[in-house]
Amino acid sequence: MYAARNIDLCTKDCLCLFVCPTGATDTENGQIDKNACLDGCRLCVDACPSHAIYLVYTKYPEPKEKNPEVSEKLTALMEKTYNQELMVKTLGESSKNPGEQRLARALEKSLRIVAEDCAREAGYMLPQSIQVQDLLKLLLTNADEEQKLLLEKLLSHYS
Amino acid sequence: MNELKAIPPILTNLAKAAKKQQNTDESQVFLTLADLFSKTAKRDTNLETIEGSLQEKLKTGYPVLQEQAAAIGDQGVLRTLTWGKKVTTIQKSLIHRHRKTGEALLSGQDIYICEACGFIFLGEKSPDICPICKAPSKRFSKVN
């Protein structure tokens, strides 16, 4: 676990500098140097008057198992939503009316967010989870060279 | 696992998760993969067909799942369905209004989208708080 700063909340009172034993909080780019940060130390988190510092976990628990039937239906809903996204994309690209093009772009983005939320609740929430690792391995079986390289990179990072 | 037909939304969701975990390199890899697994868009479609497809999801997709999720008490799934149903209703109504009023609907209007739930807002300035998921205004982004 190491500390990270939410720069939107940081009020530059700089109390984190007073308590950090390694100087990890004192950087020019507004971020905390995670290589210098002490695992789980959290002194800066507690000292910050604006609650702008939090701990980023490096290990995550395996998510609560989902009901297979509900998960399957939610996946189907995600697929339908992705299909609709592809439909509005086509429409936007073929349309000559600026208003319709903008509407299509808005719908495309909105539909993607809805589909992502379905994916999350269907069990694809954490990159570290077994379900995601299984998916990456499954994709590997049918991947071209470029895809294979990237999938292997992810699998080795999260294994 | 059944054969999955929609890989990109899973991967872009994981890209967001990786970014929140400060794994920016992995996040980028997920995004690149999402692009590589993207399907080519379909042909022959119009607003009416899309509206019908959204309507069908509202009529059959959401209610059935809501009942099942309630029966097993999965709050997370119920939350997704509540947001999704509301956002889908907005998407459908926007299409419907555009079909009725045409180009006038969006002229002079900015479009904002809530990055947390997909809510679409028409107006001059994004709302202070998302009416669907309660995300703050800084989670809204403007559609060009």
mmCIF file of C-alpha atoms in Angstrom:
data_model
loop_
_atom_site.group_PDB
_atom_site.id
_atom_site.type_symbol
_atom_site.label_atom_id
_atom_site.label_comp_id
_atom_site.label_asym_id
_atom_site.label_seq_id
_atom_site.Cartn_x
_atom_site.Cartn_y
_atom_site.Cartn_z
ATOM 1 C CA MET A 1 0.000 0.000 0.000
ATOM 2 C CA TYR A 2 1.386 3.339 -0.915
ATOM 3 C CA ALA A 3 0.064 6.894 -0.746
ATOM 4 C CA ALA A 4 -1.398 8.864 -3.643
ATOM 5 C CA ARG A 5 -2.615 12.440 -3.825
ATOM 6 C CA ASN A 6 -5.913 13.622 -5.291
ATOM 7 C CA ILE A 7 -4.684 16.888 -6.728
ATOM 8 C CA ASP A 8 -8.256 18.260 -7.037
ATOM 9 C CA LEU A 9 -8.577 18.213 -3.257
ATOM 10 C CA CYS A 10 -5.042 19.236 -2.296
ATOM 11 C CA THR A 11 -4.987 22.713 -0.709
ATOM 12 C CA LYS A 12 -1.180 22.938 -0.632
ATOM 13 C CA ASP A 13 -0.976 23.188 3.154
ATOM 14 C CA CYS A 14 1.879 20.741 2.761
ATOM 15 C CA LEU A 15 1.515 19.042 6.135
ATOM 16 C CA CYS A 16 2.422 15.793 4.387
ATOM 17 C CA LEU A 17 5.950 17.165 4.053
ATOM 18 C CA PHE A 18 6.193 17.544 7.852
ATOM 19 C CA VAL A 19 5.476 13.885 8.537
ATOM 20 C CA CYS A 20 6.851 11.942 5.588
ATOM 21 C CA PRO A 21 9.910 9.990 6.785
ATOM 22 C CA THR A 22 11.352 9.569 3.288
ATOM 23 C CA GLY A 23 10.455 12.767 1.457
ATOM 24 C CA ALA A 24 8.235 10.820 -0.949
ATOM 25 C CA THR A 25 5.492 13.463 -0.701
ATOM 26 C CA ASP A 26 7.840 16.274 -1.700
ATOM 27 C CA THR A 27 7.830 16.189 -5.487
ATOM 28 C CA GLU A 28 7.439 18.719 -8.224
ATOM 29 C CA ASN A 29 4.711 16.966 -10.219
ATOM 30 C CA GLY A 30 2.074 16.964 -7.473
ATOM 31 C CA GLN A 31 2.210 13.186 -7.154
ATOM 32 C CA ILE A 32 3.745 11.115 -4.378
ATOM 33 C CA ASP A 33 6.847 9.174 -5.347
ATOM 34 C CA LYS A 34 5.596 5.626 -4.902
ATOM 35 C CA ASN A 35 9.071 4.164 -5.061
ATOM 36 C CA ALA A 36 10.130 6.182 -2.023
ATOM 37 C CA CYS A 37 6.811 5.708 -0.164
ATOM 38 C CA LEU A 38 6.872 3.261 2.782
ATOM 39 C CA ASP A 39 4.420 0.376 2.477
ATOM 40 C CA GLY A 40 1.322 1.165 4.564
ATOM 41 C CA CYS A 41 2.972 3.982 6.573
ATOM 42 C CA ARG A 42 -0.038 6.334 6.101
ATOM 43 C CA LEU A 43 1.380 9.222 8.195
ATOM 44 C CA CYS A 44 0.650 11.692 5.377
ATOM 45 C CA VAL A 45 -2.877 10.308 4.943
ATOM 46 C CA ASP A 46 -3.705 11.098 8.562
ATOM 47 C CA ALA A 47 -1.866 14.436 8.601
ATOM 48 C CA CYS A 48 -3.500 15.906 5.509
ATOM 49 C CA PRO A 49 -6.074 18.543 6.545
ATOM 50 C CA SER A 50 -7.943 18.363 3.237
ATOM 51 C CA HIS A 51 -8.234 14.564 2.941
ATOM 52 C CA ALA A 52 -6.399 14.675 -0.353
ATOM 53 C CA ILE A 53 -4.155 11.662 0.273
ATOM 54 C CA TYR A 54 -5.276 8.059 0.206
ATOM 55 C CA LEU A 55 -3.658 4.642 0.118
ATOM 56 C CA VAL A 56 -3.476 2.656 -3.096
ATOM 57 C CA TYR A 57 -3.610 -1.078 -2.513
ATOM 58 C CA THR A 58 -1.252 -3.422 -4.264
ATOM 59 C CA LYS A 59 -3.151 -6.563 -3.238
ATOM 60 C CA TYR A 60 -6.903 -6.935 -3.645
ATOM 61 C CA PRO A 61 -9.281 -9.537 -2.245
ATOM 62 C CA GLU A 62 -10.992 -11.845 -4.715
ATOM 63 C CA PRO A 63 -14.423 -10.261 -5.374
ATOM 64 C CA LYS A 64 -17.584 -11.814 -3.981
ATOM 65 C CA GLU A 65 -18.780 -14.505 -6.336
ATOM 66 C CA LYS A 66 -21.656 -13.579 -8.621
ATOM 67 C CA ASN A 67 -24.762 -15.646 -9.225
ATOM 68 C CA PRO A 68 -23.978 -17.373 -12.570
ATOM 69 C CA GLU A 69 -27.450 -16.932 -14.026
ATOM 70 C CA VAL A 70 -27.668 -13.230 -13.211
ATOM 71 C CA SER A 71 -24.111 -12.722 -14.410
ATOM 72 C CA GLU A 72 -24.924 -14.406 -17.709
ATOM 73 C CA LYS A 73 -28.020 -12.252 -18.245
ATOM 74 C CA LEU A 74 -26.123 -9.102 -17.332
ATOM 75 C CA THR A 75 -23.457 -10.077 -19.858
ATOM 76 C CA ALA A 76 -26.192 -10.453 -22.475
ATOM 77 C CA LEU A 77 -27.464 -6.978 -21.580
ATOM 78 C CA MET A 78 -23.928 -5.653 -21.982
ATOM 79 C CA GLU A 79 -23.679 -7.282 -25.415
ATOM 80 C CA LYS A 80 -26.964 -5.756 -26.491
ATOM 81 C CA THR A 81 -25.778 -2.361 -25.293
ATOM 82 C CA TYR A 82 -22.482 -2.722 -27.158
ATOM 83 C CA ASN A 83 -24.441 -3.600 -30.289
ATOM 84 C CA GLN A 84 -26.462 -0.417 -29.876
ATOM 85 C CA GLU A 85 -23.215 1.511 -29.502
ATOM 86 C CA LEU A 86 -22.035 0.094 -32.836
ATOM 87 C CA MET A 87 -25.358 1.073 -34.385
ATOM 88 C CA VAL A 88 -25.176 4.717 -33.274
ATOM 89 C CA LYS A 89 -21.542 4.824 -34.337
ATOM 90 C CA THR A 90 -22.482 3.789 -37.863
ATOM 91 C CA LEU A 91 -25.310 6.283 -37.853
ATOM 92 C CA GLY A 92 -23.056 9.134 -36.737
ATOM 93 C CA GLU A 93 -20.452 8.316 -39.354
ATOM 94 C CA SER A 94 -22.967 8.149 -42.190
ATOM 95 C CA SER A 95 -25.046 11.160 -41.159
ATOM 96 C CA LYS A 96 -24.604 14.529 -42.835
ATOM 97 C CA ASN A 97 -26.472 16.517 -40.182
ATOM 98 C CA PRO A 98 -24.281 18.069 -37.480
ATOM 99 C CA GLY A 99 -26.978 17.698 -34.817
ATOM 100 C CA GLU A 100 -27.480 14.034 -35.554
ATOM 101 C CA GLN A 101 -23.722 13.492 -35.558
ATOM 102 C CA ARG A 102 -23.429 15.073 -32.113
ATOM 103 C CA LEU A 103 -26.372 13.073 -30.812
ATOM 104 C CA ALA A 104 -24.704 9.905 -32.102
ATOM 105 C CA ARG A 105 -21.410 10.786 -30.387
ATOM 106 C CA ALA A 106 -23.228 11.437 -27.115
ATOM 107 C CA LEU A 107 -25.179 8.186 -27.338
ATOM 108 C CA GLU A 108 -22.061 6.229 -28.266
ATOM 109 C CA LYS A 109 -20.276 7.428 -25.157
ATOM 110 C CA SER A 110 -23.289 7.008 -22.893
ATOM 111 C CA LEU A 111 -23.937 3.466 -24.150
ATOM 112 C CA ARG A 112 -20.301 2.538 -23.534
ATOM 113 C CA ILE A 113 -20.534 3.707 -19.929
ATOM 114 C CA VAL A 114 -23.717 1.666 -19.406
ATOM 115 C CA ALA A 115 -22.067 -1.413 -20.961
ATOM 116 C CA GLU A 116 -18.969 -0.971 -18.781
ATOM 117 C CA ASP A 117 -21.135 -0.856 -15.687
ATOM 118 C CA CYS A 118 -22.790 -4.146 -16.722
ATOM 119 C CA ALA A 119 -19.322 -5.652 -17.253
ATOM 120 C CA ARG A 120 -18.268 -4.550 -13.787
ATOM 121 C CA GLU A 121 -21.254 -6.161 -12.066
ATOM 122 C CA ALA A 122 -21.054 -9.277 -14.225
ATOM 123 C CA GLY A 123 -17.731 -9.942 -12.513
ATOM 124 C CA TYR A 124 -15.162 -8.047 -14.586
ATOM 125 C CA MET A 125 -14.459 -5.445 -11.932
ATOM 126 C CA LEU A 126 -10.864 -6.034 -10.848
ATOM 127 C CA PRO A 127 -7.986 -6.561 -13.280
ATOM 128 C CA GLN A 128 -6.440 -8.842 -10.622
ATOM 129 C CA SER A 129 -9.451 -11.165 -10.309
ATOM 130 C CA ILE A 130 -9.434 -14.789 -11.448
ATOM 131 C CA GLN A 131 -12.398 -14.138 -13.747
ATOM 132 C CA VAL A 132 -10.449 -11.429 -15.594
ATOM 133 C CA GLN A 133 -7.306 -13.577 -15.792
ATOM 134 C CA ASP A 134 -9.420 -16.383 -17.255
ATOM 135 C CA LEU A 135 -10.856 -13.996 -19.822
ATOM 136 C CA LEU A 136 -7.393 -12.793 -20.841
ATOM 137 C CA LYS A 137 -6.244 -16.417 -21.233
ATOM 138 C CA LEU A 138 -9.326 -17.192 -23.299
ATOM 139 C CA LEU A 139 -8.646 -14.216 -25.578
ATOM 140 C CA LEU A 140 -5.082 -15.438 -25.946
ATOM 141 C CA THR A 141 -6.240 -18.644 -27.657
ATOM 142 C CA ASN A 142 -7.599 -16.699 -30.607
ATOM 143 C CA ALA A 143 -5.279 -13.695 -30.669
ATOM 144 C CA ASP A 144 -3.041 -12.397 -33.432
ATOM 145 C CA GLU A 145 0.611 -11.543 -32.710
ATOM 146 C CA GLU A 146 -0.050 -7.957 -31.624
ATOM 147 C CA GLN A 147 -2.915 -8.929 -29.317
ATOM 148 C CA LYS A 148 -0.902 -11.836 -27.924
ATOM 149 C CA LEU A 149 1.961 -9.578 -26.911
ATOM 150 C CA LEU A 150 -0.332 -7.219 -25.009
ATOM 151 C CA LEU A 151 -2.366 -9.994 -23.367
ATOM 152 C CA GLU A 152 0.812 -11.678 -22.159
ATOM 153 C CA LYS A 153 2.054 -8.383 -20.769
ATOM 154 C CA LEU A 154 -1.119 -8.044 -18.700
ATOM 155 C CA LEU A 155 -1.111 -11.667 -17.581
ATOM 156 C CA SER A 156 2.457 -11.433 -16.364
ATOM 157 C CA HIS A 157 1.795 -8.147 -14.553
ATOM 158 C CA TYR A 158 -1.268 -9.429 -12.696
ATOM 159 C CA SER A 159 -0.196 -13.021 -12.018
ATOM 160 C CA MET B 1 -17.407 -19.492 -20.057
ATOM 161 C CA ASN B 2 -19.745 -18.846 -22.952
ATOM 162 C CA GLU B 3 -18.382 -17.165 -25.988
ATOM 163 C CA LEU B 4 -18.286 -13.448 -25.363
ATOM 164 C CA LYS B 5 -19.435 -11.141 -28.097
ATOM 165 C CA ALA B 6 -18.623 -7.810 -26.484
ATOM 166 C CA ILE B 7 -15.000 -7.605 -25.413
ATOM 167 C CA PRO B 8 -14.281 -3.836 -25.740
ATOM 168 C CA PRO B 9 -16.562 -2.600 -22.914
ATOM 169 C CA ILE B 10 -15.029 -5.174 -20.561
ATOM 170 C CA LEU B 11 -11.548 -4.012 -21.499
ATOM 171 C CA THR B 12 -12.248 -0.282 -21.287
ATOM 172 C CA ASN B 13 -13.840 -0.865 -17.886
ATOM 173 C CA LEU B 14 -10.670 -2.668 -16.776
ATOM 174 C CA ALA B 15 -8.591 0.214 -18.170
ATOM 175 C CA LYS B 16 -10.473 2.571 -15.858
ATOM 176 C CA ALA B 17 -9.952 0.220 -12.914
ATOM 177 C CA ALA B 18 -6.220 -0.066 -13.630
ATOM 178 C CA LYS B 19 -5.943 3.717 -13.833
ATOM 179 C CA LYS B 20 -7.671 4.111 -10.476
ATOM 180 C CA GLN B 21 -5.133 1.674 -9.068
ATOM 181 C CA GLN B 22 -2.405 3.979 -10.476
ATOM 182 C CA ASN B 23 -1.343 1.336 -13.005
ATOM 183 C CA THR B 24 -1.212 3.709 -15.947
ATOM 184 C CA ASP B 25 0.831 1.432 -18.232
ATOM 185 C CA GLU B 26 -1.574 -1.480 -17.799
ATOM 186 C CA SER B 27 -4.503 0.892 -18.262
ATOM 187 C CA GLN B 28 -3.080 1.913 -21.625
ATOM 188 C CA VAL B 29 -2.593 -1.732 -22.625
ATOM 189 C CA PHE B 30 -6.253 -2.466 -21.826
ATOM 190 C CA LEU B 31 -7.271 0.517 -23.995
ATOM 191 C CA THR B 32 -5.110 -0.582 -26.911
ATOM 192 C CA LEU B 33 -6.511 -4.111 -26.651
ATOM 193 C CA ALA B 34 -10.056 -2.731 -26.565
ATOM 194 C CA ASP B 35 -9.335 -1.033 -29.881
ATOM 195 C CA LEU B 36 -7.829 -4.192 -31.354
ATOM 196 C CA PHE B 37 -10.879 -6.237 -30.334
ATOM 197 C CA SER B 38 -13.382 -3.637 -31.570
ATOM 198 C CA LYS B 39 -15.853 -4.810 -34.136
ATOM 199 C CA THR B 40 -16.448 -2.848 -37.265
ATOM 200 C CA ALA B 41 -19.623 -0.862 -37.057
ATOM 201 C CA LYS B 42 -22.743 -2.212 -38.706
ATOM 202 C CA ARG B 43 -24.542 -0.887 -41.728
ATOM 203 C CA ASP B 44 -28.134 -0.004 -42.501
ATOM 204 C CA THR B 45 -29.439 1.522 -39.356
ATOM 205 C CA ASN B 46 -31.539 4.521 -38.418
ATOM 206 C CA LEU B 47 -32.730 6.306 -35.307
ATOM 207 C CA GLU B 48 -36.061 4.516 -35.340
ATOM 208 C CA THR B 49 -34.404 1.080 -35.227
ATOM 209 C CA ILE B 50 -32.124 2.168 -32.391
ATOM 210 C CA GLU B 51 -35.044 3.614 -30.447
ATOM 211 C CA GLY B 52 -36.883 0.320 -30.869
ATOM 212 C CA SER B 53 -33.873 -1.617 -29.633
ATOM 213 C CA LEU B 54 -33.598 0.600 -26.528
ATOM 214 C CA GLN B 55 -37.311 0.231 -25.904
ATOM 215 C CA GLU B 56 -37.004 -3.542 -26.053
ATOM 216 C CA LYS B 57 -34.204 -3.464 -23.488
ATOM 217 C CA LEU B 58 -36.402 -1.365 -21.194
ATOM 218 C CA LYS B 59 -39.386 -3.626 -21.670
ATOM 219 C CA THR B 60 -37.791 -7.037 -21.377
ATOM 220 C CA GLY B 61 -34.088 -6.783 -20.502
ATOM 221 C CA TYR B 62 -34.143 -4.677 -17.359
ATOM 222 C CA PRO B 63 -37.341 -5.822 -15.574
ATOM 223 C CA VAL B 64 -36.511 -9.548 -15.763
ATOM 224 C CA LEU B 65 -33.033 -9.008 -14.391
ATOM 225 C CA GLN B 66 -34.266 -6.631 -11.705
ATOM 226 C CA GLU B 67 -36.603 -9.293 -10.430
ATOM 227 C CA GLN B 68 -33.860 -11.912 -10.346
ATOM 228 C CA ALA B 69 -31.301 -9.635 -8.733
ATOM 229 C CA ALA B 70 -33.853 -8.653 -6.086
ATOM 230 C CA ALA B 71 -34.629 -12.332 -5.430
ATOM 231 C CA ILE B 72 -30.977 -13.145 -4.708
ATOM 232 C CA GLY B 73 -30.357 -9.791 -2.991
ATOM 233 C CA ASP B 74 -27.435 -8.646 -5.142
ATOM 234 C CA GLN B 75 -27.338 -4.927 -4.375
ATOM 235 C CA GLY B 76 -24.532 -4.227 -6.816
ATOM 236 C CA VAL B 77 -26.438 -5.653 -9.752
ATOM 237 C CA LEU B 78 -29.606 -3.847 -8.649
ATOM 238 C CA ARG B 79 -27.686 -0.571 -8.536
ATOM 239 C CA THR B 80 -26.381 -1.106 -12.072
ATOM 240 C CA LEU B 81 -29.871 -1.920 -13.308
ATOM 241 C CA THR B 82 -31.441 1.124 -11.670
ATOM 242 C CA TRP B 83 -28.889 3.492 -13.193
ATOM 243 C CA GLY B 84 -28.895 1.676 -16.526
ATOM 244 C CA LYS B 85 -32.658 1.740 -16.842
ATOM 245 C CA LYS B 86 -32.801 5.473 -16.136
ATOM 246 C CA VAL B 87 -29.962 6.268 -18.541
ATOM 247 C CA THR B 88 -31.533 4.071 -21.224
ATOM 248 C CA THR B 89 -34.832 5.936 -20.787
ATOM 249 C CA ILE B 90 -32.998 9.234 -21.345
ATOM 250 C CA GLN B 91 -31.194 7.842 -24.420
ATOM 251 C CA LYS B 92 -34.477 6.650 -25.874
ATOM 252 C CA SER B 93 -36.279 9.906 -25.183
ATOM 253 C CA LEU B 94 -33.482 11.944 -26.782
ATOM 254 C CA ILE B 95 -33.709 9.853 -29.933
ATOM 255 C CA HIS B 96 -37.474 10.171 -29.924
ATOM 256 C CA ARG B 97 -37.308 13.949 -29.557
ATOM 257 C CA HIS B 98 -34.679 14.184 -32.279
ATOM 258 C CA ARG B 99 -36.890 12.187 -34.609
ATOM 259 C CA LYS B 100 -39.770 14.588 -33.915
ATOM 260 C CA THR B 101 -37.933 17.923 -33.923
ATOM 261 C CA GLY B 102 -34.848 17.154 -36.022
ATOM 262 C CA GLU B 103 -31.801 19.405 -35.997
ATOM 263 C CA ALA B 104 -33.558 22.033 -33.836
ATOM 264 C CA LEU B 105 -33.267 19.793 -30.765
ATOM 265 C CA LEU B 106 -29.559 20.288 -30.252
ATOM 266 C CA SER B 107 -28.930 23.611 -31.940
ATOM 267 C CA GLY B 108 -27.335 26.015 -29.487
ATOM 268 C CA GLN B 109 -27.286 23.330 -26.779
ATOM 269 C CA ASP B 110 -24.211 21.837 -25.212
ATOM 270 C CA ILE B 111 -24.217 18.133 -24.364
ATOM 271 C CA TYR B 112 -22.698 16.820 -21.150
ATOM 272 C CA ILE B 113 -22.260 13.187 -20.131
ATOM 273 C CA CYS B 114 -21.791 11.801 -16.641
ATOM 274 C CA GLU B 115 -18.679 9.616 -16.744
ATOM 275 C CA ALA B 116 -19.962 7.542 -13.840
ATOM 276 C CA CYS B 117 -23.378 6.447 -15.135
ATOM 277 C CA GLY B 118 -23.770 7.740 -18.717
ATOM 278 C CA PHE B 119 -26.513 10.310 -17.997
ATOM 279 C CA ILE B 120 -26.874 12.759 -20.893
ATOM 280 C CA PHE B 121 -27.609 16.392 -20.104
ATOM 281 C CA LEU B 122 -28.505 19.180 -22.528
ATOM 282 C CA GLY B 123 -27.810 22.719 -21.375
ATOM 283 C CA GLU B 124 -25.266 25.470 -20.943
ATOM 284 C CA LYS B 125 -23.435 24.071 -17.971
ATOM 285 C CA SER B 126 -23.185 20.606 -16.443
ATOM 286 C CA PRO B 127 -25.415 19.994 -13.399
ATOM 287 C CA ASP B 128 -23.866 20.375 -9.916
ATOM 288 C CA ILE B 129 -24.748 16.802 -9.187
ATOM 289 C CA CYS B 130 -25.814 13.952 -11.452
ATOM 290 C CA PRO B 131 -29.547 13.324 -10.949
ATOM 291 C CA ILE B 132 -29.088 9.600 -11.549
ATOM 292 C CA CYS B 133 -25.910 8.591 -9.721
ATOM 293 C CA LYS B 134 -25.116 11.717 -7.647
ATOM 294 C CA ALA B 135 -21.625 12.168 -9.081
ATOM 295 C CA PRO B 136 -20.326 15.765 -8.780
ATOM 296 C CA SER B 137 -20.210 18.125 -11.760
ATOM 297 C CA LYS B 138 -16.512 17.524 -12.367
ATOM 298 C CA ARG B 139 -17.357 13.954 -13.425
ATOM 299 C CA PHE B 140 -19.247 15.383 -16.421
ATOM 300 C CA SER B 141 -17.542 15.793 -19.760
ATOM 301 C CA LYS B 142 -18.661 17.817 -22.727
ATOM 302 C CA VAL B 143 -19.429 16.171 -26.054
ATOM 303 C CA ASN B 144 -17.904 17.949 -29.030
#
